[in-house]
Tab-separated table of C-alpha atoms in Angstrom:
chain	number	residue	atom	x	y	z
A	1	UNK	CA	-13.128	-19.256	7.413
A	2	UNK	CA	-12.356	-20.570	10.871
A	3	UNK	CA	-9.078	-22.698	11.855
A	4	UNK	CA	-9.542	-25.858	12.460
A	5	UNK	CA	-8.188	-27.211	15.940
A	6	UNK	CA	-5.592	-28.743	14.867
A	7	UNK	CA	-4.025	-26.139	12.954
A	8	UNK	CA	-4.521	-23.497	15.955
A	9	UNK	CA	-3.230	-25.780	17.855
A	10	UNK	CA	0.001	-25.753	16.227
A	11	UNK	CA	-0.025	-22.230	15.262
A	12	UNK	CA	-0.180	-21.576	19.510
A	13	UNK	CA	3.094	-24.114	19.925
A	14	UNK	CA	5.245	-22.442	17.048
A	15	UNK	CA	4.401	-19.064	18.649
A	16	UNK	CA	5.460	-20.653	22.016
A	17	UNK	CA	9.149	-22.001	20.428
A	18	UNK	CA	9.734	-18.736	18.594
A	19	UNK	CA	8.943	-16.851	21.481
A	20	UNK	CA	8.584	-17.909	24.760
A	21	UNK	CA	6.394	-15.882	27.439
A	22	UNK	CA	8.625	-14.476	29.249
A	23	UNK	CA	7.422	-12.510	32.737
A	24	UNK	CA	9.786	-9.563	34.127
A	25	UNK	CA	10.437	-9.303	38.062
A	26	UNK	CA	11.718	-6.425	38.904
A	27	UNK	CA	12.968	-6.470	42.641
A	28	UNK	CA	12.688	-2.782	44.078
A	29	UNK	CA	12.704	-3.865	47.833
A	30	UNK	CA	15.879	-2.750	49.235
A	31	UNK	CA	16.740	-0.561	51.997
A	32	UNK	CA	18.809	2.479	49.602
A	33	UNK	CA	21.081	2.786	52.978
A	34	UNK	CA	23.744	4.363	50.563
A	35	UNK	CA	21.350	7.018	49.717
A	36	UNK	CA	21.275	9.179	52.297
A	37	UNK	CA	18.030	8.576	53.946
A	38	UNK	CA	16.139	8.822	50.053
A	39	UNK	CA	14.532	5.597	48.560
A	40	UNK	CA	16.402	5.203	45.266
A	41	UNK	CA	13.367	3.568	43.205
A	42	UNK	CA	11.109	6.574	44.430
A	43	UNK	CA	14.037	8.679	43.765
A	44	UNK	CA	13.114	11.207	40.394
A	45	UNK	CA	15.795	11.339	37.440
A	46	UNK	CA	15.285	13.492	34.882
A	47	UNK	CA	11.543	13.962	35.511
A	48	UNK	CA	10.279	10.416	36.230
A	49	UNK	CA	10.606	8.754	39.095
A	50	UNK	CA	13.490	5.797	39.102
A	51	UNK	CA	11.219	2.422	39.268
A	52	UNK	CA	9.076	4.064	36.324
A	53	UNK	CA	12.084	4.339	34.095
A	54	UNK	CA	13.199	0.681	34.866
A	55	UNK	CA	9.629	-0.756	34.530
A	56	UNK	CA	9.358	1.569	30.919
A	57	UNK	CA	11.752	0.281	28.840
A	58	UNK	CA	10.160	-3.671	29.822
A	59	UNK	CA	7.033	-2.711	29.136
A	60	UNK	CA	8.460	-1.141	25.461
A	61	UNK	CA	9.728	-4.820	25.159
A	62	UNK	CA	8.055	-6.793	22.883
A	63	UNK	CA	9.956	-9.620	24.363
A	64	UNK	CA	8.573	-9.119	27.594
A	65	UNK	CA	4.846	-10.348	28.469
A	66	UNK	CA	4.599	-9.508	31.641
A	67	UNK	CA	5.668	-7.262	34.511
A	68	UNK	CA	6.067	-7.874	38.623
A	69	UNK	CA	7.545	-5.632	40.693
A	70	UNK	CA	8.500	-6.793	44.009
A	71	UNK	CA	8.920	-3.747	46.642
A	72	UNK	CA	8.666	-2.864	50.207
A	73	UNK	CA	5.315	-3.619	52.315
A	74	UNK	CA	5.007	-0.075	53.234
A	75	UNK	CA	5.386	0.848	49.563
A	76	UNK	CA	3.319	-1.488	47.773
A	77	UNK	CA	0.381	1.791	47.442
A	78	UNK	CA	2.761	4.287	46.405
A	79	UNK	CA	4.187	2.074	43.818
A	80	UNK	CA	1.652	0.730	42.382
A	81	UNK	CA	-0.185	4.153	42.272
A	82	UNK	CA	2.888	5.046	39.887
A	83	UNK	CA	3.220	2.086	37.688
A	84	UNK	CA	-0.782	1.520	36.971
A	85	UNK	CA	-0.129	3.349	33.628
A	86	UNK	CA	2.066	0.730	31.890
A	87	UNK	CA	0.147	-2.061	30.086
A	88	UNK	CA	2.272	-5.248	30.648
A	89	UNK	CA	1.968	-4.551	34.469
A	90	UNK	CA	0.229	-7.610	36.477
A	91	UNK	CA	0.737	-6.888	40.057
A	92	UNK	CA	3.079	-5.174	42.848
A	93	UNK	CA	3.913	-7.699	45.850
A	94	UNK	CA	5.491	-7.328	48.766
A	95	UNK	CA	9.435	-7.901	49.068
A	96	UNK	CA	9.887	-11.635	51.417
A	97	UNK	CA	7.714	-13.378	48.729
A	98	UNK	CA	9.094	-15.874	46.388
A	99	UNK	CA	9.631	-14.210	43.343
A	100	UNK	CA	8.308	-17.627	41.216
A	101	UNK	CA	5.314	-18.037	43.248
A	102	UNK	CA	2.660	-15.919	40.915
A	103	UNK	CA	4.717	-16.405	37.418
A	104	UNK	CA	3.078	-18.842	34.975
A	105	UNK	CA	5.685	-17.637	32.407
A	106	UNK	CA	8.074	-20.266	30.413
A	107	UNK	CA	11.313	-17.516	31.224
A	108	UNK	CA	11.478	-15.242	34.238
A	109	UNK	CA	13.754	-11.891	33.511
A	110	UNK	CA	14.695	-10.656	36.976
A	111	UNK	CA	15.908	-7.184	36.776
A	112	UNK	CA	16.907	-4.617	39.858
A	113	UNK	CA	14.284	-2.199	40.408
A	114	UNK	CA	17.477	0.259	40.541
A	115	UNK	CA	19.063	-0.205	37.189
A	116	UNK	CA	16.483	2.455	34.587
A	117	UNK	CA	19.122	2.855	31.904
A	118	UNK	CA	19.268	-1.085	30.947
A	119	UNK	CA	18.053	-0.986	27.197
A	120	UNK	CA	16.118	-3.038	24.834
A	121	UNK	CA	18.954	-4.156	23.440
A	122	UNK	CA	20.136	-6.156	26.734
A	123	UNK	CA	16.891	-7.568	27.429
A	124	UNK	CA	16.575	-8.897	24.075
A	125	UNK	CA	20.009	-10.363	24.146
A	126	UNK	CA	19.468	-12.270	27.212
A	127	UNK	CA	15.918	-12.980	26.936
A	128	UNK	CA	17.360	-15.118	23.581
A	129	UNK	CA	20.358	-16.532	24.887
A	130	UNK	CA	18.212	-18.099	28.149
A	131	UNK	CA	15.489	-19.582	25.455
A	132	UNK	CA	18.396	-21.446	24.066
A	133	UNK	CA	19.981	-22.316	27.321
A	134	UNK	CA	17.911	-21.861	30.290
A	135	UNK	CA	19.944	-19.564	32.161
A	136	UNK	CA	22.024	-16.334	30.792
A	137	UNK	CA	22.650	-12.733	32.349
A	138	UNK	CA	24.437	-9.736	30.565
A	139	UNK	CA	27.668	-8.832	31.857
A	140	UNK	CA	31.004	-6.643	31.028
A	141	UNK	CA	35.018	-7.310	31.416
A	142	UNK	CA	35.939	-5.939	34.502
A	143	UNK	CA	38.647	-2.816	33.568
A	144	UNK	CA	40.196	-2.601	37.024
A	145	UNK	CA	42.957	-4.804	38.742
A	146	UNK	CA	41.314	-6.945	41.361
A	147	UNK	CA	42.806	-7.838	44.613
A	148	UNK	CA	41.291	-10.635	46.784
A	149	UNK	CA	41.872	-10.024	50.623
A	150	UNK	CA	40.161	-11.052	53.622
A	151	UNK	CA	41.946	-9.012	56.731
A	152	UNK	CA	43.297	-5.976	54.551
A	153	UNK	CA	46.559	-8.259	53.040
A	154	UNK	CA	46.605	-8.856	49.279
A	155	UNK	CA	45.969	-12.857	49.008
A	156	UNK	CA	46.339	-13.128	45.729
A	157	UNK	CA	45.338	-11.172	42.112
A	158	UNK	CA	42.886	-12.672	39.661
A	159	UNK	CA	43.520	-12.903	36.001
A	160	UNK	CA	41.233	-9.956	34.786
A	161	UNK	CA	41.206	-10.959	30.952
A	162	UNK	CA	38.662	-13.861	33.378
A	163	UNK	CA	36.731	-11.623	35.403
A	164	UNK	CA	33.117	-10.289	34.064
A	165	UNK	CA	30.744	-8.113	36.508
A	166	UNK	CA	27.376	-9.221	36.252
A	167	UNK	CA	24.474	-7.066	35.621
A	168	UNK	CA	20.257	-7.441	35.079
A	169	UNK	CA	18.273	-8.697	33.683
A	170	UNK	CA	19.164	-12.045	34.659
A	171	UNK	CA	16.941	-14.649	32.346
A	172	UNK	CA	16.100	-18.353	33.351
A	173	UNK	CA	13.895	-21.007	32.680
A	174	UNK	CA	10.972	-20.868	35.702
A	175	UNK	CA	11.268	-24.150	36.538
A	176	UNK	CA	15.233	-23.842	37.045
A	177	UNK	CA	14.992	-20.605	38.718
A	178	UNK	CA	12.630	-22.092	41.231
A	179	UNK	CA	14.232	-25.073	42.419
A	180	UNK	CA	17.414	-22.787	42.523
A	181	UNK	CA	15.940	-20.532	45.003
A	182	UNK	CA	14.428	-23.549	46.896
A	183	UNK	CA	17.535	-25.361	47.259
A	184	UNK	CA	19.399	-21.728	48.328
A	185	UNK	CA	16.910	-21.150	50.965
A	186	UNK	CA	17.133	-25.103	52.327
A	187	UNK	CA	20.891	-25.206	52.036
A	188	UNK	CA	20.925	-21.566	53.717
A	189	UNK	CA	23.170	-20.468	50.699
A	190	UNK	CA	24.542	-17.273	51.066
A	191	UNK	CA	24.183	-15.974	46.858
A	192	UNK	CA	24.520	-12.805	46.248
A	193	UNK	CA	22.357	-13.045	42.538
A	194	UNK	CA	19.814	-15.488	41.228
A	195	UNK	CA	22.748	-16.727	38.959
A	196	UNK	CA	24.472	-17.745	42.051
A	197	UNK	CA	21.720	-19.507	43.238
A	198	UNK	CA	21.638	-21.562	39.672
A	199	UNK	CA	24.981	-22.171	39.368
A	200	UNK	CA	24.980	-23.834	42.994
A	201	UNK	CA	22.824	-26.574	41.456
A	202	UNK	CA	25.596	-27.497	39.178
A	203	UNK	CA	24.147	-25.884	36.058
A	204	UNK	CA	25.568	-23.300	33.485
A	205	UNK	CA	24.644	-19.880	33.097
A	206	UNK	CA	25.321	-17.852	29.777
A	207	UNK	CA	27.181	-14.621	29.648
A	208	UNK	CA	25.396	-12.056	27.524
A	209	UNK	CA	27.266	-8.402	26.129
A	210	UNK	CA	25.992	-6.014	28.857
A	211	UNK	CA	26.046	-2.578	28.885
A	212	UNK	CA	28.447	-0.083	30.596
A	213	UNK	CA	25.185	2.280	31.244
A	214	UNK	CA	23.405	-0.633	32.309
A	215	UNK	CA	24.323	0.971	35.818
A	216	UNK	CA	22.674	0.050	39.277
A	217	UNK	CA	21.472	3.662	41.472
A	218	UNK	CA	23.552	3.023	44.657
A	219	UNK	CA	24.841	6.284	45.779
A	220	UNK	CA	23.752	9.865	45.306
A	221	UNK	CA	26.758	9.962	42.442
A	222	UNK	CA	25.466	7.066	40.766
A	223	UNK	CA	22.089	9.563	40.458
A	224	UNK	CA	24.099	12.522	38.989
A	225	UNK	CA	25.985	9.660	36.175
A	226	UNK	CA	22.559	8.254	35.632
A	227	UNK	CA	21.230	11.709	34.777
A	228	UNK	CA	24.364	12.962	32.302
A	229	UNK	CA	23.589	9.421	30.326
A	230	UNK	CA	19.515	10.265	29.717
A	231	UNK	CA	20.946	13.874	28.444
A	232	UNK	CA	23.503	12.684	26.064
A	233	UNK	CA	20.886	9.503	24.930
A	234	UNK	CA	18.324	12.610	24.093
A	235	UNK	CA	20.745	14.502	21.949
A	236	UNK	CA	21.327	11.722	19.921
């Protein structure tokens, strides 16, 4: 027996309010100067290349609809020759574009192209949280003493019991995450993450429990850490 309209109808909105669509865009466009001359998200760990293992565990997400990766130009063949295997991919565009401009999603999950050990468990945490609130990103207490200083002279010492460091995914409602990025560009706003660029409007973002593995491939060293955590995660 068929549904009637109606009913669909509000079948399709409780979907919607239980679970939002939510597109990932995963921003593998940067320069990997630290590297030594080698493209981290090209770079292979443990077999597969980095920007494979990243875009993996969102496409495993059954909180995730959707996948973007943004890269460089020059890479946009390579990349997309590598990633046309996993199912929730829509398209590979070039790094310079805004990141809203092709996502029709309710949330947008923007991850770094150069963090593969985040797990489900993060993006499901934060994927939640921003439903509820609009805005959230995973983070973790910062364990070090933190000095500020400007010209090489302490100024002064934060509180650390205050102090998180912010990782990706970081989940926002589309609408907020565009007129975020629009006022950054027009006020020339110098963020350093999309949160920034929220939080410069006036409005809250929501700490999540990240990940201490949730680490971002910087340096060659970062490669060798990244490597020991897959091997210990595949003896467990």
């Amino acid at each position: 027996m068929k549904l009637s309209e109606g009913l669909r109808r509000g079948m399709e909105l409780k979907q919607k309010i239980l679970h939002p669509y939510c597109a990932a865009v995963i921003v593998a466009a940067g320069t990997s100067s630290r590297m030594g001359g080698t493209n981290k998200i090209l770079t292979v760990l443990e077999n597969l290349p980095v920007i494979c293992r990243t875009v993996d565990t969102f496409d495993r997400c059954d909180l995730i609809d959707e996948i973007i990766v943004v890269t460089q130009k020059d890479l946009l063949e390579k990349v997309s020759r590598y990633l046309k295997a996993y199912g929730k991919m829509r398209m590979v565009v070039a790094g310079g574009e805004t990141r809203t401009d092709s996502v029709m999603a309710q949330l947008v999950a923007v991850h770094d192209g150069a963090r593969p050990l985040v797990t489900d468990e993060v993006i499901r945490r934060t994927v939640v949280k921003a439903k509820k609130f609009s805005a959230a990103a995973p983070a973790v207490r910062v364990k070090d003493t933190i000095k500020v200083s400007t010209d090489g002279t302490v100024e002064s010492t934060p509180d650390r019991r205050t102090l998180f460091a912010v990782q990706t995914p970081q989940v926002f409602d589309r609408d907020l995450l565009a007129a975020a990025l629009q006022n950054a560009k027009a006020q020339n706003l110098a963020v350093t993450d999309d949160c920034s660029a929220v939080e410069a409007l006036g409005m809250p973002v929501q700490l999540t429990d990240g990940d201490e593995e949730n680490i971002k491939i910087t340096t060659p060293l970062d490669l060798d850490l990244a490597a020991l955590i897959l091997r210990r995660r595949a003896d467990a």
